[in-house]
């Protein structure tokens, strides 16, 4: 698919998520409004009840595939950047960890998400969080100004992942680090899935092989690259997020059986990966 078309459809998909406050949960129709889906997803991928209670209402849209904030070992006074910050979920968790002496910046390419995140920040009384509209292939942040970069299931949506990691390298201070949750592949998926707009928005067809993902990070200049954790995203949870009619429509649209869908899902995993910009 053309990179500009990919960005356009991702922006449209997540604009709809922001407007409806629903999870990105369907390859045929990427937004749904099942009650409790966001909370169920978040608990499944590692967020605690305490963390879910800590954030403003409306900040959790169930869009992640891990909990990078929990693994970032954030310190008081640090400056943190969240790439693809959505409604601000991880930014608000990071804000409490860096304290008033620190700062958290969220960058997202969707105006509706930025508007929602700023509203959530205002409602929650967060004074050390700001949100910027921008493309993470060209991050609107000064060189060597960030201590920690986090991101949650976003880089897989970007056409040029190498550009993103070069940008992360540019904006991090020497000795700075990143902790990223993302979706990668254990083996290639069928072309008909890769070419599906809905599957791209649903975080599947944009994912690349795990080895290629790690090579991209290494080629960007990072050291001490480590996969902290990798997990399968339960197919049962994916099924639970859509109605039987929606699932039938998805399978028909992609011309695959339920068994084929399950096999494809098993080749997609979530990883928590970290790296350091050398001094």
CSV table of C-alpha atoms in Angstrom, one decimal, residues 54-57 59 92 95 116-129 131:
chain,number,residue,atom,x,y,z
A,54,UNK,CA,-5.5,6.5,38.5
A,55,UNK,CA,-6.2,8.0,35.1
A,56,UNK,CA,-9.0,10.4,34.0
A,57,UNK,CA,-12.2,8.9,32.7
A,59,UNK,CA,-8.2,8.3,28.7
A,92,UNK,CA,-1.0,10.3,32.7
A,95,UNK,CA,3.2,12.0,34.9
A,116,UNK,CA,-9.4,14.5,23.7
A,117,UNK,CA,-6.1,14.1,25.5
A,118,UNK,CA,-5.9,17.9,26.3
A,119,UNK,CA,-9.5,17.7,27.6
A,120,UNK,CA,-8.5,14.7,29.8
A,121,UNK,CA,-5.4,16.5,31.1
A,122,UNK,CA,-7.5,19.5,32.0
A,123,UNK,CA,-10.1,17.4,33.7
A,124,UNK,CA,-7.5,15.5,35.7
A,125,UNK,CA,-5.6,18.6,36.7
A,126,UNK,CA,-2.3,17.5,35.1
A,127,UNK,CA,0.1,20.5,34.9
A,128,UNK,CA,3.2,18.5,33.8
A,129,UNK,CA,1.7,17.0,30.6
A,131,UNK,CA,0.2,17.1,23.8
